[in-house]
Amino acid sequence: YQRRVHGRLEMLTSLRLRPHRHIIISRKFSSQTYQHLNLEHKDDIFYVTLNRPQVHNAFNEHVIEEITNAFKSVNSHPAVTNPSSPSSHPRCVVLTGNGASFSAGADLNWMKKMKDYSEEENRRDAGALFDMVHAIRSCKLPVIGRINGNAFGGGVGLIAACDIAFTVPEAKFGLTEVKLGLVPAVISRFVIDKIGRSAASRYFLTGERFSASEAFRIGLVHGVSSDLAALDEQVNAIITEFRTAAPQSLATCKTLIEEVASFPTIMHSKPYVTRCIAEVRVGAEAQSGLASFFDKKPAPWVDSSKVKREKKEKA
């Protein structure tokens, strides 16, 4: 336990202290091409857009592979690993869908093919699905779910993997696997972590559909916007908040949430959390942030002109 915790924190420290190289931020993603989604880098935000509107952004093995690769590409992008300056560091990823739905879950043709899979083939297939959802949850940047419409089955798993999510009133949700003689096994941990055991018991067992307001009540999403325009305003408001937050602090907070939730008791978390804050406090980012605060100056990672413009537009 001590070695594992120390190893994780020492790794984070080495990443934080490594000097940045000055580079030109590329908006292309190596040689990876995508047929079923769009991956864009606009300004300091990455956008991953599911792009199979004709089948309500349902996924098959090819879509699963592309989503996994897209989030791996974000993690390894030069703008993330070696930003030219603190203020140029990418702030987050927005995950959304093209068309009327966010994601209908498994593609029907894929399900037909799976019907004849062996147990070993099903295990490999399920492992790829798990890796996709985990790639979203373990992304180095915060992930905002812009849930533009309905989400069922594995589509709910995608939402659960996001750090923050918002939707629209007409969106419907459901974990409908039991209606087909299946179970939401692969996404279960992600969904239970998000909505809790009680809500999972109801919706895993009944397979019933539920509304956007219910998704908000149980914690699957963090808000319901009045329409798509308002949804974009809500997403942009969170992006504005991220632009005033320290990039490495955001990444460390994501790790903190994951690690602390895994401890069996509060006292078991003490060695980890005390070491974490001690290392963060003496780090370059915290030192510069505190100095800026006491000097009443913007922190190095804040692009003041951009933040002021956004607040003015919002007003």
mmCIF file of C-alpha atoms in Angstrom:
data_model
loop_
_atom_site.group_PDB
_atom_site.id
_atom_site.type_symbol
_atom_site.label_atom_id
_atom_site.label_comp_id
_atom_site.label_asym_id
_atom_site.label_seq_id
_atom_site.Cartn_x
_atom_site.Cartn_y
_atom_site.Cartn_z
ATOM 1 C CA TYR A 1 0.000 0.000 0.000
ATOM 2 C CA GLN A 2 2.688 2.493 0.960
ATOM 3 C CA ARG A 3 4.766 1.636 -2.115
ATOM 4 C CA ARG A 4 1.750 1.920 -4.376
ATOM 5 C CA VAL A 5 0.682 5.280 -2.993
ATOM 6 C CA HIS A 6 4.201 6.666 -2.951
ATOM 7 C CA GLY A 7 4.858 5.408 -6.451
ATOM 8 C CA ARG A 8 1.770 7.157 -7.763
ATOM 9 C CA LEU A 9 2.610 10.437 -6.070
ATOM 10 C CA GLU A 10 6.272 10.316 -7.060
ATOM 11 C CA MET A 11 5.208 9.808 -10.655
ATOM 12 C CA LEU A 12 2.932 12.849 -10.470
ATOM 13 C CA THR A 13 5.723 14.906 -8.955
ATOM 14 C CA SER A 14 8.175 13.995 -11.694
ATOM 15 C CA LEU A 15 5.650 14.971 -14.320
ATOM 16 C CA ARG A 16 4.989 18.279 -12.611
ATOM 17 C CA LEU A 17 8.637 19.245 -12.281
ATOM 18 C CA ARG A 18 9.717 18.271 -15.783
ATOM 19 C CA PRO A 19 10.603 21.460 -17.717
ATOM 20 C CA HIS A 20 8.247 22.371 -20.558
ATOM 21 C CA ARG A 21 9.493 22.571 -24.120
ATOM 22 C CA HIS A 22 8.241 25.420 -26.263
ATOM 23 C CA ILE A 23 6.345 23.946 -29.153
ATOM 24 C CA ILE A 24 3.774 24.898 -31.752
ATOM 25 C CA ILE A 25 0.448 23.388 -30.782
ATOM 26 C CA SER A 26 -0.809 21.118 -33.549
ATOM 27 C CA ARG A 27 -4.489 20.728 -34.295
ATOM 28 C CA LYS A 28 -3.986 17.420 -36.102
ATOM 29 C CA PHE A 29 -3.942 14.035 -34.433
ATOM 30 C CA SER A 30 -1.007 12.064 -35.850
ATOM 31 C CA SER A 31 -1.992 9.589 -38.581
ATOM 32 C CA GLN A 32 -5.128 8.350 -36.829
ATOM 33 C CA THR A 33 -8.244 8.697 -38.980
ATOM 34 C CA TYR A 34 -11.783 8.358 -37.711
ATOM 35 C CA GLN A 35 -14.808 7.166 -39.649
ATOM 36 C CA HIS A 36 -17.375 7.204 -36.882
ATOM 37 C CA LEU A 37 -16.464 10.246 -34.798
ATOM 38 C CA ASN A 38 -14.922 13.688 -35.095
ATOM 39 C CA LEU A 39 -11.946 14.656 -32.956
ATOM 40 C CA GLU A 40 -11.141 18.359 -32.960
ATOM 41 C CA HIS A 41 -8.793 20.650 -31.061
ATOM 42 C CA LYS A 42 -10.262 24.144 -30.986
ATOM 43 C CA ASP A 43 -8.347 26.756 -29.051
ATOM 44 C CA ASP A 44 -7.779 25.087 -25.653
ATOM 45 C CA ILE A 45 -10.635 22.555 -25.850
ATOM 46 C CA PHE A 46 -10.828 19.070 -27.396
ATOM 47 C CA TYR A 47 -14.147 17.949 -28.871
ATOM 48 C CA VAL A 48 -15.053 14.294 -29.382
ATOM 49 C CA THR A 49 -18.296 13.997 -31.348
ATOM 50 C CA LEU A 50 -19.931 10.640 -32.043
ATOM 51 C CA ASN A 51 -20.880 10.776 -35.710
ATOM 52 C CA ARG A 52 -23.281 7.990 -36.659
ATOM 53 C CA PRO A 53 -26.550 9.930 -36.552
ATOM 54 C CA GLN A 54 -28.257 7.486 -38.930
ATOM 55 C CA VAL A 55 -28.098 4.818 -36.190
ATOM 56 C CA HIS A 56 -28.396 7.235 -33.243
ATOM 57 C CA ASN A 57 -24.655 7.029 -32.573
ATOM 58 C CA ALA A 58 -24.869 3.378 -31.617
ATOM 59 C CA PHE A 59 -21.486 1.717 -31.300
ATOM 60 C CA ASN A 60 -19.920 -1.454 -32.622
ATOM 61 C CA GLU A 61 -16.386 -2.799 -32.329
ATOM 62 C CA HIS A 62 -15.074 -0.138 -34.727
ATOM 63 C CA VAL A 63 -16.671 2.755 -32.839
ATOM 64 C CA ILE A 64 -15.395 1.341 -29.548
ATOM 65 C CA GLU A 65 -11.870 1.255 -30.936
ATOM 66 C CA GLU A 66 -12.133 4.808 -32.275
ATOM 67 C CA ILE A 67 -13.444 6.273 -29.013
ATOM 68 C CA THR A 68 -10.662 4.528 -27.088
ATOM 69 C CA ASN A 69 -8.029 5.791 -29.525
ATOM 70 C CA ALA A 70 -9.460 9.316 -29.502
ATOM 71 C CA PHE A 71 -9.043 9.669 -25.737
ATOM 72 C CA LYS A 72 -5.594 8.094 -25.891
ATOM 73 C CA SER A 73 -4.708 10.673 -28.543
ATOM 74 C CA VAL A 74 -5.850 13.474 -26.256
ATOM 75 C CA ASN A 75 -3.693 12.140 -23.415
ATOM 76 C CA SER A 76 -0.610 11.949 -25.635
ATOM 77 C CA HIS A 77 -1.173 15.176 -27.572
ATOM 78 C CA PRO A 78 1.812 17.580 -27.332
ATOM 79 C CA ALA A 79 -0.460 20.354 -26.072
ATOM 80 C CA VAL A 80 -1.283 18.148 -23.072
ATOM 81 C CA THR A 81 2.111 16.565 -22.415
ATOM 82 C CA ASN A 82 4.282 19.625 -23.157
ATOM 83 C CA PRO A 83 2.286 22.868 -23.270
ATOM 84 C CA SER A 84 4.246 25.901 -24.443
ATOM 85 C CA SER A 85 3.020 27.900 -21.424
ATOM 86 C CA PRO A 86 0.634 27.423 -18.481
ATOM 87 C CA SER A 87 -2.053 29.542 -20.156
ATOM 88 C CA SER A 88 -1.891 27.461 -23.368
ATOM 89 C CA HIS A 89 -2.587 24.166 -21.606
ATOM 90 C CA PRO A 90 -5.783 22.466 -22.893
ATOM 91 C CA ARG A 91 -8.581 22.731 -20.363
ATOM 92 C CA CYS A 92 -10.977 19.871 -21.031
ATOM 93 C CA VAL A 93 -12.647 17.478 -23.453
ATOM 94 C CA VAL A 94 -16.273 17.875 -24.533
ATOM 95 C CA LEU A 95 -17.950 14.583 -25.454
ATOM 96 C CA THR A 96 -21.175 14.842 -27.461
ATOM 97 C CA GLY A 97 -23.148 13.299 -30.307
ATOM 98 C CA ASN A 98 -24.144 14.407 -33.775
ATOM 99 C CA GLY A 99 -27.853 14.280 -34.565
ATOM 100 C CA ALA A 100 -30.926 13.704 -32.425
ATOM 101 C CA SER A 101 -29.383 11.192 -30.001
ATOM 102 C CA PHE A 102 -26.302 11.043 -27.819
ATOM 103 C CA SER A 103 -25.904 7.268 -28.083
ATOM 104 C CA ALA A 104 -28.344 4.388 -28.410
ATOM 105 C CA GLY A 105 -25.767 1.965 -27.012
ATOM 106 C CA ALA A 106 -24.976 -1.214 -28.940
ATOM 107 C CA ASP A 107 -25.495 -1.292 -32.694
ATOM 108 C CA LEU A 108 -28.164 -3.814 -33.752
ATOM 109 C CA ASN A 109 -26.006 -5.417 -36.447
ATOM 110 C CA TRP A 110 -23.178 -5.764 -33.932
ATOM 111 C CA MET A 111 -25.567 -7.403 -31.477
ATOM 112 C CA LYS A 112 -26.655 -9.876 -34.157
ATOM 113 C CA LYS A 113 -23.022 -10.776 -34.748
ATOM 114 C CA MET A 114 -22.329 -11.105 -31.011
ATOM 115 C CA LYS A 115 -25.184 -13.579 -30.688
ATOM 116 C CA ASP A 116 -22.959 -16.213 -32.296
ATOM 117 C CA TYR A 117 -19.738 -15.323 -30.467
ATOM 118 C CA SER A 118 -18.038 -17.902 -28.272
ATOM 119 C CA GLU A 119 -17.525 -17.158 -24.589
ATOM 120 C CA GLU A 120 -13.882 -16.258 -25.271
ATOM 121 C CA GLU A 121 -14.854 -13.928 -28.108
ATOM 122 C CA ASN A 122 -17.425 -12.283 -25.853
ATOM 123 C CA ARG A 123 -14.786 -11.825 -23.154
ATOM 124 C CA ARG A 124 -12.445 -10.052 -25.566
ATOM 125 C CA ASP A 125 -15.302 -7.932 -26.882
ATOM 126 C CA ALA A 126 -16.375 -6.966 -23.360
ATOM 127 C CA GLY A 127 -12.790 -6.104 -22.478
ATOM 128 C CA ALA A 128 -12.622 -3.656 -25.385
ATOM 129 C CA LEU A 129 -15.883 -2.045 -24.242
ATOM 130 C CA PHE A 130 -14.530 -1.667 -20.714
ATOM 131 C CA ASP A 131 -11.317 -0.104 -22.041
ATOM 132 C CA MET A 132 -13.347 2.452 -23.995
ATOM 133 C CA VAL A 133 -15.329 3.630 -20.971
ATOM 134 C CA HIS A 134 -12.216 3.592 -18.799
ATOM 135 C CA ALA A 135 -10.327 5.689 -21.381
ATOM 136 C CA ILE A 136 -12.905 8.428 -20.883
ATOM 137 C CA ARG A 137 -12.881 8.199 -17.103
ATOM 138 C CA SER A 138 -9.066 8.144 -16.904
ATOM 139 C CA CYS A 139 -8.543 11.021 -19.339
ATOM 140 C CA LYS A 140 -5.894 13.455 -18.050
ATOM 141 C CA LEU A 141 -8.237 16.369 -18.771
ATOM 142 C CA PRO A 142 -11.694 16.901 -17.274
ATOM 143 C CA VAL A 143 -14.404 15.489 -19.541
ATOM 144 C CA ILE A 144 -17.718 17.314 -19.978
ATOM 145 C CA GLY A 145 -20.610 15.312 -21.381
ATOM 146 C CA ARG A 146 -22.760 17.454 -23.684
ATOM 147 C CA ILE A 147 -25.665 15.024 -23.756
ATOM 148 C CA ASN A 148 -27.657 16.241 -26.744
ATOM 149 C CA GLY A 149 -30.324 13.527 -26.716
ATOM 150 C CA ASN A 150 -31.296 9.995 -25.750
ATOM 151 C CA ALA A 151 -28.801 7.579 -24.195
ATOM 152 C CA PHE A 152 -29.408 3.890 -23.579
ATOM 153 C CA GLY A 153 -27.325 0.959 -22.359
ATOM 154 C CA GLY A 154 -23.675 1.591 -23.100
ATOM 155 C CA GLY A 155 -24.539 5.203 -23.911
ATOM 156 C CA VAL A 156 -25.363 5.676 -20.227
ATOM 157 C CA GLY A 157 -21.946 4.176 -19.456
ATOM 158 C CA LEU A 158 -20.310 6.896 -21.555
ATOM 159 C CA ILE A 159 -22.119 9.557 -19.531
ATOM 160 C CA ALA A 160 -21.127 7.908 -16.252
ATOM 161 C CA ALA A 161 -17.470 8.083 -17.299
ATOM 162 C CA CYS A 162 -17.641 11.862 -17.776
ATOM 163 C CA ASP A 163 -16.600 14.109 -14.911
ATOM 164 C CA ILE A 164 -19.489 16.516 -15.505
ATOM 165 C CA ALA A 165 -22.532 16.145 -17.757
ATOM 166 C CA PHE A 166 -25.522 18.220 -18.835
ATOM 167 C CA THR A 167 -28.501 17.348 -20.985
ATOM 168 C CA VAL A 168 -31.771 18.662 -22.456
ATOM 169 C CA PRO A 169 -35.349 18.078 -21.197
ATOM 170 C CA GLU A 170 -36.449 15.798 -24.029
ATOM 171 C CA ALA A 171 -33.596 13.322 -23.538
ATOM 172 C CA LYS A 172 -34.533 9.839 -22.323
ATOM 173 C CA PHE A 173 -32.241 7.370 -20.579
ATOM 174 C CA GLY A 174 -32.304 3.684 -19.783
ATOM 175 C CA LEU A 175 -30.268 0.663 -18.772
ATOM 176 C CA THR A 176 -32.455 -1.688 -20.765
ATOM 177 C CA GLU A 177 -30.238 -4.775 -20.951
ATOM 178 C CA VAL A 178 -32.545 -7.007 -18.880
ATOM 179 C CA LYS A 179 -35.275 -6.571 -21.496
ATOM 180 C CA LEU A 180 -33.017 -8.537 -23.854
ATOM 181 C CA GLY A 181 -31.880 -11.160 -21.368
ATOM 182 C CA LEU A 182 -28.582 -9.339 -20.830
ATOM 183 C CA VAL A 183 -27.004 -7.373 -17.956
ATOM 184 C CA PRO A 184 -25.114 -4.028 -17.886
ATOM 185 C CA ALA A 185 -22.054 -5.806 -16.514
ATOM 186 C CA VAL A 186 -19.204 -3.971 -18.226
ATOM 187 C CA ILE A 187 -20.471 -0.472 -17.410
ATOM 188 C CA SER A 188 -21.802 -1.425 -13.973
ATOM 189 C CA ARG A 189 -18.941 -0.041 -11.844
ATOM 190 C CA PHE A 190 -18.874 3.248 -13.749
ATOM 191 C CA VAL A 191 -22.641 3.703 -13.457
ATOM 192 C CA ILE A 192 -22.858 2.641 -9.801
ATOM 193 C CA ASP A 193 -20.044 5.049 -8.929
ATOM 194 C CA LYS A 194 -22.055 7.814 -10.577
ATOM 195 C CA ILE A 195 -25.656 7.167 -9.462
ATOM 196 C CA GLY A 196 -25.177 4.982 -6.384
ATOM 197 C CA ARG A 197 -26.331 1.474 -5.518
ATOM 198 C CA SER A 198 -29.955 2.391 -4.775
ATOM 199 C CA ALA A 199 -30.674 4.012 -8.138
ATOM 200 C CA ALA A 200 -28.677 1.300 -9.907
ATOM 201 C CA SER A 201 -30.814 -1.371 -8.218
ATOM 202 C CA ARG A 202 -33.962 0.170 -9.635
ATOM 203 C CA TYR A 203 -32.799 0.878 -13.158
ATOM 204 C CA PHE A 204 -30.582 -2.181 -13.647
ATOM 205 C CA LEU A 205 -33.401 -4.479 -12.490
ATOM 206 C CA THR A 206 -36.411 -2.854 -14.141
ATOM 207 C CA GLY A 207 -34.768 -1.745 -17.379
ATOM 208 C CA GLU A 208 -37.254 1.115 -17.423
ATOM 209 C CA ARG A 209 -36.577 4.362 -19.221
ATOM 210 C CA PHE A 210 -36.280 7.556 -17.229
ATOM 211 C CA SER A 211 -36.421 11.274 -17.907
ATOM 212 C CA ALA A 212 -33.787 13.977 -17.929
ATOM 213 C CA SER A 213 -35.107 15.315 -14.634
ATOM 214 C CA GLU A 214 -34.727 11.860 -13.099
ATOM 215 C CA ALA A 215 -31.196 11.582 -14.535
ATOM 216 C CA PHE A 216 -30.447 14.837 -12.727
ATOM 217 C CA ARG A 217 -32.064 13.663 -9.485
ATOM 218 C CA ILE A 218 -29.990 10.475 -9.317
ATOM 219 C CA GLY A 219 -26.755 12.223 -10.296
ATOM 220 C CA LEU A 220 -26.177 10.862 -13.787
ATOM 221 C CA VAL A 221 -26.128 14.438 -15.110
ATOM 222 C CA HIS A 222 -25.436 17.679 -13.278
ATOM 223 C CA GLY A 223 -28.082 19.829 -14.906
ATOM 224 C CA VAL A 224 -30.877 19.980 -17.479
ATOM 225 C CA SER A 225 -30.752 22.914 -19.882
ATOM 226 C CA SER A 226 -33.879 24.246 -21.562
ATOM 227 C CA ASP A 227 -32.673 23.558 -25.122
ATOM 228 C CA LEU A 228 -29.513 22.926 -27.139
ATOM 229 C CA ALA A 229 -28.520 26.604 -27.121
ATOM 230 C CA ALA A 230 -28.817 26.690 -23.335
ATOM 231 C CA LEU A 231 -26.922 23.403 -23.184
ATOM 232 C CA ASP A 232 -24.010 24.999 -25.016
ATOM 233 C CA GLU A 233 -24.141 27.986 -22.649
ATOM 234 C CA GLN A 234 -23.940 25.647 -19.657
ATOM 235 C CA VAL A 235 -21.016 23.729 -21.141
ATOM 236 C CA ASN A 236 -19.222 26.982 -21.965
ATOM 237 C CA ALA A 237 -19.796 28.243 -18.414
ATOM 238 C CA ILE A 238 -17.958 25.198 -17.054
ATOM 239 C CA ILE A 239 -15.176 25.686 -19.603
ATOM 240 C CA THR A 240 -14.781 29.268 -18.351
ATOM 241 C CA GLU A 241 -14.351 27.911 -14.815
ATOM 242 C CA PHE A 242 -11.726 25.444 -16.008
ATOM 243 C CA ARG A 243 -9.807 28.300 -17.649
ATOM 244 C CA THR A 244 -9.268 29.873 -14.237
ATOM 245 C CA ALA A 245 -8.145 26.592 -12.621
ATOM 246 C CA ALA A 246 -4.556 25.343 -12.536
ATOM 247 C CA PRO A 247 -4.085 22.578 -15.139
ATOM 248 C CA GLN A 248 -1.979 20.274 -12.965
ATOM 249 C CA SER A 249 -4.340 20.809 -10.033
ATOM 250 C CA LEU A 250 -7.207 19.640 -12.217
ATOM 251 C CA ALA A 251 -5.295 16.508 -13.209
ATOM 252 C CA THR A 252 -4.301 15.816 -9.606
ATOM 253 C CA CYS A 253 -7.888 16.326 -8.438
ATOM 254 C CA LYS A 254 -9.045 13.663 -10.883
ATOM 255 C CA THR A 255 -6.501 11.234 -9.437
ATOM 256 C CA LEU A 256 -7.418 12.314 -5.891
ATOM 257 C CA ILE A 257 -11.103 11.521 -6.412
ATOM 258 C CA GLU A 258 -10.286 8.123 -7.886
ATOM 259 C CA GLU A 259 -7.825 7.171 -5.152
ATOM 260 C CA VAL A 260 -9.702 8.466 -2.101
ATOM 261 C CA ALA A 261 -12.892 6.693 -3.168
ATOM 262 C CA SER A 262 -10.996 3.386 -3.149
ATOM 263 C CA PHE A 263 -9.971 3.522 0.531
ATOM 264 C CA PRO A 264 -12.146 1.429 2.896
ATOM 265 C CA THR A 265 -12.166 4.067 5.671
ATOM 266 C CA ILE A 266 -11.316 7.736 6.108
ATOM 267 C CA MET A 267 -8.272 6.913 8.240
ATOM 268 C CA HIS A 268 -6.896 4.645 5.508
ATOM 269 C CA SER A 269 -6.820 7.684 3.228
ATOM 270 C CA LYS A 270 -4.720 9.812 5.617
ATOM 271 C CA PRO A 271 -1.216 8.840 4.366
ATOM 272 C CA TYR A 272 -2.240 9.442 0.763
ATOM 273 C CA VAL A 273 -4.057 12.764 1.200
ATOM 274 C CA THR A 274 -1.449 14.309 3.509
ATOM 275 C CA ARG A 275 1.381 13.371 1.182
ATOM 276 C CA CYS A 276 -0.602 14.608 -1.799
ATOM 277 C CA ILE A 277 -1.225 18.118 -0.446
ATOM 278 C CA ALA A 278 2.335 18.395 0.898
ATOM 279 C CA GLU A 279 3.797 17.666 -2.540
ATOM 280 C CA VAL A 280 1.318 19.921 -4.312
ATOM 281 C CA ARG A 281 2.023 22.857 -1.983
ATOM 282 C CA VAL A 282 5.746 22.872 -2.714
ATOM 283 C CA GLY A 283 5.222 22.393 -6.467
ATOM 284 C CA ALA A 284 5.886 25.139 -9.005
ATOM 285 C CA GLU A 285 2.245 25.519 -9.960
ATOM 286 C CA ALA A 286 0.987 26.064 -6.407
ATOM 287 C CA GLN A 287 3.886 28.357 -5.575
ATOM 288 C CA SER A 288 3.166 30.573 -8.587
ATOM 289 C CA GLY A 289 -0.571 30.493 -7.916
ATOM 290 C CA LEU A 290 -0.214 31.526 -4.295
ATOM 291 C CA ALA A 291 2.280 34.246 -5.201
ATOM 292 C CA SER A 292 -0.120 35.630 -7.806
ATOM 293 C CA PHE A 293 -2.984 35.554 -5.312
ATOM 294 C CA PHE A 294 -1.075 37.515 -2.663
ATOM 295 C CA ASP A 295 0.226 39.960 -5.277
ATOM 296 C CA LYS A 296 -3.344 40.404 -6.573
ATOM 297 C CA LYS A 297 -2.314 39.340 -10.070
ATOM 298 C CA PRO A 298 -3.836 36.759 -12.446
ATOM 299 C CA ALA A 299 -2.324 33.290 -12.079
ATOM 300 C CA PRO A 300 0.107 32.254 -14.862
ATOM 301 C CA TRP A 301 -2.383 29.769 -16.289
ATOM 302 C CA VAL A 302 -5.149 32.378 -16.717
ATOM 303 C CA ASP A 303 -5.545 34.121 -20.059
ATOM 304 C CA SER A 304 -7.121 37.255 -18.598
ATOM 305 C CA SER A 305 -8.286 38.670 -21.919
ATOM 306 C CA LYS A 306 -10.101 35.438 -22.785
ATOM 307 C CA VAL A 307 -11.794 35.128 -19.400
ATOM 308 C CA LYS A 308 -12.886 38.778 -19.419
ATOM 309 C CA ARG A 309 -14.294 38.409 -22.935
ATOM 310 C CA GLU A 310 -16.267 35.315 -21.953
ATOM 311 C CA LYS A 311 -17.704 36.966 -18.849
ATOM 312 C CA LYS A 312 -18.666 40.022 -20.897
ATOM 313 C CA GLU A 313 -20.408 37.864 -23.488
ATOM 314 C CA LYS A 314 -22.208 35.958 -20.752
ATOM 315 C CA ALA A 315 -23.403 39.215 -19.143
#
